[in-house]
Tab-separated table of C-alpha atoms and ligand atoms in Angstrom:
chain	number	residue	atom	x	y	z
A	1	UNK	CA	100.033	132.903	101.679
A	2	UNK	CA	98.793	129.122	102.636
A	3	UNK	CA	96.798	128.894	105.649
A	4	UNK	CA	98.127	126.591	108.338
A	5	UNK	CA	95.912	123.514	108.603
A	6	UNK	CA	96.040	121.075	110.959
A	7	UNK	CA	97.414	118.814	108.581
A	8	UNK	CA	99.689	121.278	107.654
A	9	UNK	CA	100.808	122.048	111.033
A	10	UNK	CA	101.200	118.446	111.656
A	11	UNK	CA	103.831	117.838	108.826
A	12	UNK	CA	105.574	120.804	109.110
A	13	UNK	CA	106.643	119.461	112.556
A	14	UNK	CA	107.315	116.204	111.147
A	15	UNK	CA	104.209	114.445	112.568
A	16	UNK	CA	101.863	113.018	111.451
A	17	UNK	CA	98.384	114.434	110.459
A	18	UNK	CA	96.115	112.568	112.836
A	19	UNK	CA	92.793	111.437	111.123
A	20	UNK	CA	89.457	113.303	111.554
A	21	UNK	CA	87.757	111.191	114.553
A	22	UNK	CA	85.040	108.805	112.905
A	23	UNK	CA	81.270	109.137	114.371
A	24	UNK	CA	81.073	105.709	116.306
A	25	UNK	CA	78.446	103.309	114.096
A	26	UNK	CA	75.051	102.782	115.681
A	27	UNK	CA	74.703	99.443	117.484
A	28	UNK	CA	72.381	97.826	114.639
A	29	UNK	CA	68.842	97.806	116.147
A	30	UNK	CA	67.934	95.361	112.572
A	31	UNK	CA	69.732	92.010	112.243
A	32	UNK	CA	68.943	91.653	108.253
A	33	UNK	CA	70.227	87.982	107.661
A	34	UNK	CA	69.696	85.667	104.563
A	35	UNK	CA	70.103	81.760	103.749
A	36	UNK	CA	72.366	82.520	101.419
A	37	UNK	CA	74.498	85.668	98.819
A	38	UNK	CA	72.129	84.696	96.248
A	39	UNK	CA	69.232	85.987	98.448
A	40	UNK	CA	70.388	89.434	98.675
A	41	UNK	CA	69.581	91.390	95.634
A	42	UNK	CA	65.774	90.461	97.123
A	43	UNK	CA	66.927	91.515	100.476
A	44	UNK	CA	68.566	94.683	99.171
A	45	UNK	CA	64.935	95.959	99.018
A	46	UNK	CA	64.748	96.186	102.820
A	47	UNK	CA	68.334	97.325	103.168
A	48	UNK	CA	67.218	100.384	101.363
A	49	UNK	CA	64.308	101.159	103.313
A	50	UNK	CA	66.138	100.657	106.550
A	51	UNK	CA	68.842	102.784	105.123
A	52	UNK	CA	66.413	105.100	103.887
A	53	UNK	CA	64.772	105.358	107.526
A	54	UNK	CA	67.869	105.594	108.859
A	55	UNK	CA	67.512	102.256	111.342
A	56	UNK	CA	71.071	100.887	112.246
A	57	UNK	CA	71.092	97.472	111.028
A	58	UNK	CA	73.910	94.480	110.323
A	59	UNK	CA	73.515	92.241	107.009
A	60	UNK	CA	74.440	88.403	107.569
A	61	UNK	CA	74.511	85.441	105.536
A	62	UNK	CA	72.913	83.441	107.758
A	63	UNK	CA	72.294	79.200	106.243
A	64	UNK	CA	69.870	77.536	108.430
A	65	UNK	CA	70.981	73.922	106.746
A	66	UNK	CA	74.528	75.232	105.937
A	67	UNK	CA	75.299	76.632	108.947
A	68	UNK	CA	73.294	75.558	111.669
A	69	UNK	CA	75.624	76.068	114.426
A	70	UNK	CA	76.517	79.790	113.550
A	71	UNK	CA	72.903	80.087	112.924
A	72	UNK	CA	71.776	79.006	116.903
A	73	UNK	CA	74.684	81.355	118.043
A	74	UNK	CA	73.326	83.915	115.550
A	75	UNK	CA	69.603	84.056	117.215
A	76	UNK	CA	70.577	83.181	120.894
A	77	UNK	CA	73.146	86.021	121.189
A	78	UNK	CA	70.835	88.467	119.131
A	79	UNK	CA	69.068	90.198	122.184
A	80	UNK	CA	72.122	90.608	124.261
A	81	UNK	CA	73.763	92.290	121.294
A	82	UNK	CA	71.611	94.839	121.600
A	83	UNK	CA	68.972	93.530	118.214
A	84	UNK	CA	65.738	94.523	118.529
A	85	UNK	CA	63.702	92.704	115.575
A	86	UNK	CA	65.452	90.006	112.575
A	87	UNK	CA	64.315	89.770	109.673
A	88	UNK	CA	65.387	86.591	107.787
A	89	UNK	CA	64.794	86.251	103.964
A	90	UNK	CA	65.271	82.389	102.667
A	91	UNK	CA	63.913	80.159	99.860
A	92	UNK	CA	63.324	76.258	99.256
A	93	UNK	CA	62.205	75.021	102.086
A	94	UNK	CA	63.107	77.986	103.865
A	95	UNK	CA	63.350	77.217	107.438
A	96	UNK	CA	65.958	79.715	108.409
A	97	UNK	CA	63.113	82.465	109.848
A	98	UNK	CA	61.101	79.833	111.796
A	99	UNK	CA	64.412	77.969	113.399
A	100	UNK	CA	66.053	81.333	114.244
A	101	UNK	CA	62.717	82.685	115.868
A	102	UNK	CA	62.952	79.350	117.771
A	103	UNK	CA	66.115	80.961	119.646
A	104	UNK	CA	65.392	83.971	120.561
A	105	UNK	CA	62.067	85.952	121.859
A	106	UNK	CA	62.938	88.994	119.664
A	107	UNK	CA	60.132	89.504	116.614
A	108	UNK	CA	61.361	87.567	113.746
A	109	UNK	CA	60.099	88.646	110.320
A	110	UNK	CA	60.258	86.303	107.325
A	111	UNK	CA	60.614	87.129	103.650
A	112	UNK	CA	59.858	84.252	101.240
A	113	UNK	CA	62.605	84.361	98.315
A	114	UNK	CA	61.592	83.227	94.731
A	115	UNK	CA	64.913	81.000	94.266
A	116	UNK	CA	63.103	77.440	93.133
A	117	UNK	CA	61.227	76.262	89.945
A	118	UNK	CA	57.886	76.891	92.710
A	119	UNK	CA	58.947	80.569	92.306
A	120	UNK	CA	58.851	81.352	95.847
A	121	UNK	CA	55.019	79.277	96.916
A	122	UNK	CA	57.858	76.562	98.591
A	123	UNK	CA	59.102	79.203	100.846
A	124	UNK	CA	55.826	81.462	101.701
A	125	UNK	CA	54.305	77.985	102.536
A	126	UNK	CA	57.033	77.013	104.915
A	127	UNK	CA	57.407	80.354	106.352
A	128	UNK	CA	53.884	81.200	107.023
A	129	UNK	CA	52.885	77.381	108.881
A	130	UNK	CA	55.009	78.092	111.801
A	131	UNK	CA	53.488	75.703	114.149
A	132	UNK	CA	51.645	77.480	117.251
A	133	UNK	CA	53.799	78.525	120.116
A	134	UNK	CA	56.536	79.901	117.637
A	135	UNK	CA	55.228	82.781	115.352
A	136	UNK	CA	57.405	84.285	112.479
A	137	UNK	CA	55.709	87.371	111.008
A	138	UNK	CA	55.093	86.258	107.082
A	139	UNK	CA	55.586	88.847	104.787
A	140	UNK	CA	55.176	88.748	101.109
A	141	UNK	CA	57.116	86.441	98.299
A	142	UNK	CA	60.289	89.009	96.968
A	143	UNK	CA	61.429	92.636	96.603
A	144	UNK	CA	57.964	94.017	98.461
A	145	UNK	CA	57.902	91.869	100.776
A	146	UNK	CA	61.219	92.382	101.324
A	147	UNK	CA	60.884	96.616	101.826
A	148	UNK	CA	57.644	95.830	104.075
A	149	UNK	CA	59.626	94.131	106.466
A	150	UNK	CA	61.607	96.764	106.442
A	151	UNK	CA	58.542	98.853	107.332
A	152	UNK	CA	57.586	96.659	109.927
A	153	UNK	CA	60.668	96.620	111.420
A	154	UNK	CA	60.292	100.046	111.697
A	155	UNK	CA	57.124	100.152	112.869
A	156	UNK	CA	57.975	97.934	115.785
A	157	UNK	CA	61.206	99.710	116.412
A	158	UNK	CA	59.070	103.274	116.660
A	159	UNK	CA	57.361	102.052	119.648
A	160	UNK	CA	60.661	102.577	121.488
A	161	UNK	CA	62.551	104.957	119.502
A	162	UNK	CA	60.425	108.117	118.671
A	163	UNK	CA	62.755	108.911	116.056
A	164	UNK	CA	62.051	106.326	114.103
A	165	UNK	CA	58.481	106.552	114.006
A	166	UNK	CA	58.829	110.196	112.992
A	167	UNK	CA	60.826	109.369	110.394
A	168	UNK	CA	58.201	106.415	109.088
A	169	UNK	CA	55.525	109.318	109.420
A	170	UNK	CA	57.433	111.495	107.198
A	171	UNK	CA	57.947	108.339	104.608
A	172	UNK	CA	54.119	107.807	104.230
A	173	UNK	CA	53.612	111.415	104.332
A	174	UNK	CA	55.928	111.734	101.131
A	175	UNK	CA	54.231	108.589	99.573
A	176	UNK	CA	50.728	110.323	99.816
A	177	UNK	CA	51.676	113.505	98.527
A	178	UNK	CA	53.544	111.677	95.698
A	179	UNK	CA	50.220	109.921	94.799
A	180	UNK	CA	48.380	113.191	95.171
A	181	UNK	CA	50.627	115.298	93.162
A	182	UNK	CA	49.918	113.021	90.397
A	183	UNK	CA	46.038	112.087	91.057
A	184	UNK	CA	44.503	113.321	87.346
A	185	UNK	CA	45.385	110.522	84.942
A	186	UNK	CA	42.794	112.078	82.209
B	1	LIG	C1	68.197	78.833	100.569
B	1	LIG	O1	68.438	78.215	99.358
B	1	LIG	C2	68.676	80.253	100.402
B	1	LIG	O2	67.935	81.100	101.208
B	1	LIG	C3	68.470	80.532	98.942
B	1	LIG	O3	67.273	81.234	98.702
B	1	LIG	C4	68.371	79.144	98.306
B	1	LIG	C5	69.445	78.893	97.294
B	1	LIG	O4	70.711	79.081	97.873
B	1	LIG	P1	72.039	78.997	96.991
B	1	LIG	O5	72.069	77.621	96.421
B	1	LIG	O6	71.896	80.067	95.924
B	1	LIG	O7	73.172	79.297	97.934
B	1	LIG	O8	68.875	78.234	101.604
């Protein structure tokens, strides 16, 4: 004999099945926001690492010269959304991290992107010279810079949220037994 269900339950007296309740998402803690679509297998690097860690985060294209309207409204209404730390991966010239870190107080962590014949020098230039008064945290050019600003996010984040910095504990923790495990080459 079938078991009633719910669901069954439901259509047997002609209604419908109502949908298992969704967990509510996270606010995103992370904005992760790039100059442009071409930017993101790069970013994807810290998307994992967040994801890995387990840090709500949003993912925005985000075009400094494109865009700069959306851009202003992007970093001014970042705090108030409830953002914590952006990081903001562009190449070129790259000014997306340093004008978005101009509108808002949060910490804003830049990722130099190799998408120019200067293979990513253009960008790590323009993103590390911030002028004095308005920092933007320089990591390096590509993929690992990319997952350290993920790290870093993280890092920041922990100082508020215990549960993240248990988590990044148990992520170097796994890193150094991995390198252990695997110490005796010859
Ligand atoms: C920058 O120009 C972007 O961050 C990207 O790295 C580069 C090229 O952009 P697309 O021409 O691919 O859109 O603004």
């Amino acid at each position: 004999m079938k078991r009633s269900t719910p669901k069954r339950t439901a259509r047997a007296a002609g209604r419908r099945p109502a949908r298992p309740a969704r967990a509510p998402r996270a606010t995103p803690l992370v904005g992760l926001i790039m100059g442009s679509r071409s930017d993101l297998d790069t970013l994807s690097a810290a998307r994992e690492v967040l994801a890995e860690l387990e840090v709500p985060h949003e993912v925005r294209v985000v075009s400094a010269h494109r865009t700069p309207d959306w851009m202003m409204e992007y970093a001014k209404s970042a705090e108030a959304r409830g953002l914590e730390v952006i990081i903001a991966g562009a190449g070129g010239a790259a000014h997306l991290p340093g004008m978005v870190a101009a509108g808002t107080v949060l910490p804003v962590l830049g990722v130099p992107i190799e998408a120019t014949a200067l293979k990513g020098l253009d960008a790590l230039m323009s993103i590390v010279q911030m002028p004095k008064g308005v920092p933007v945290g320089t990591l390096a050019i590509g993929r690992p810079g990319a997952a350290n600003a993920a790290l870093l996010a993280a890092q920041i984040l922990g100082a508020r949220h215990p549960a993240i910095r248990e988590r990044l504990r148990r992520w170097r923790r796994a890193r150094t037994v991995a390198v252990l495990a695997e110490r005796e080459i010859g």
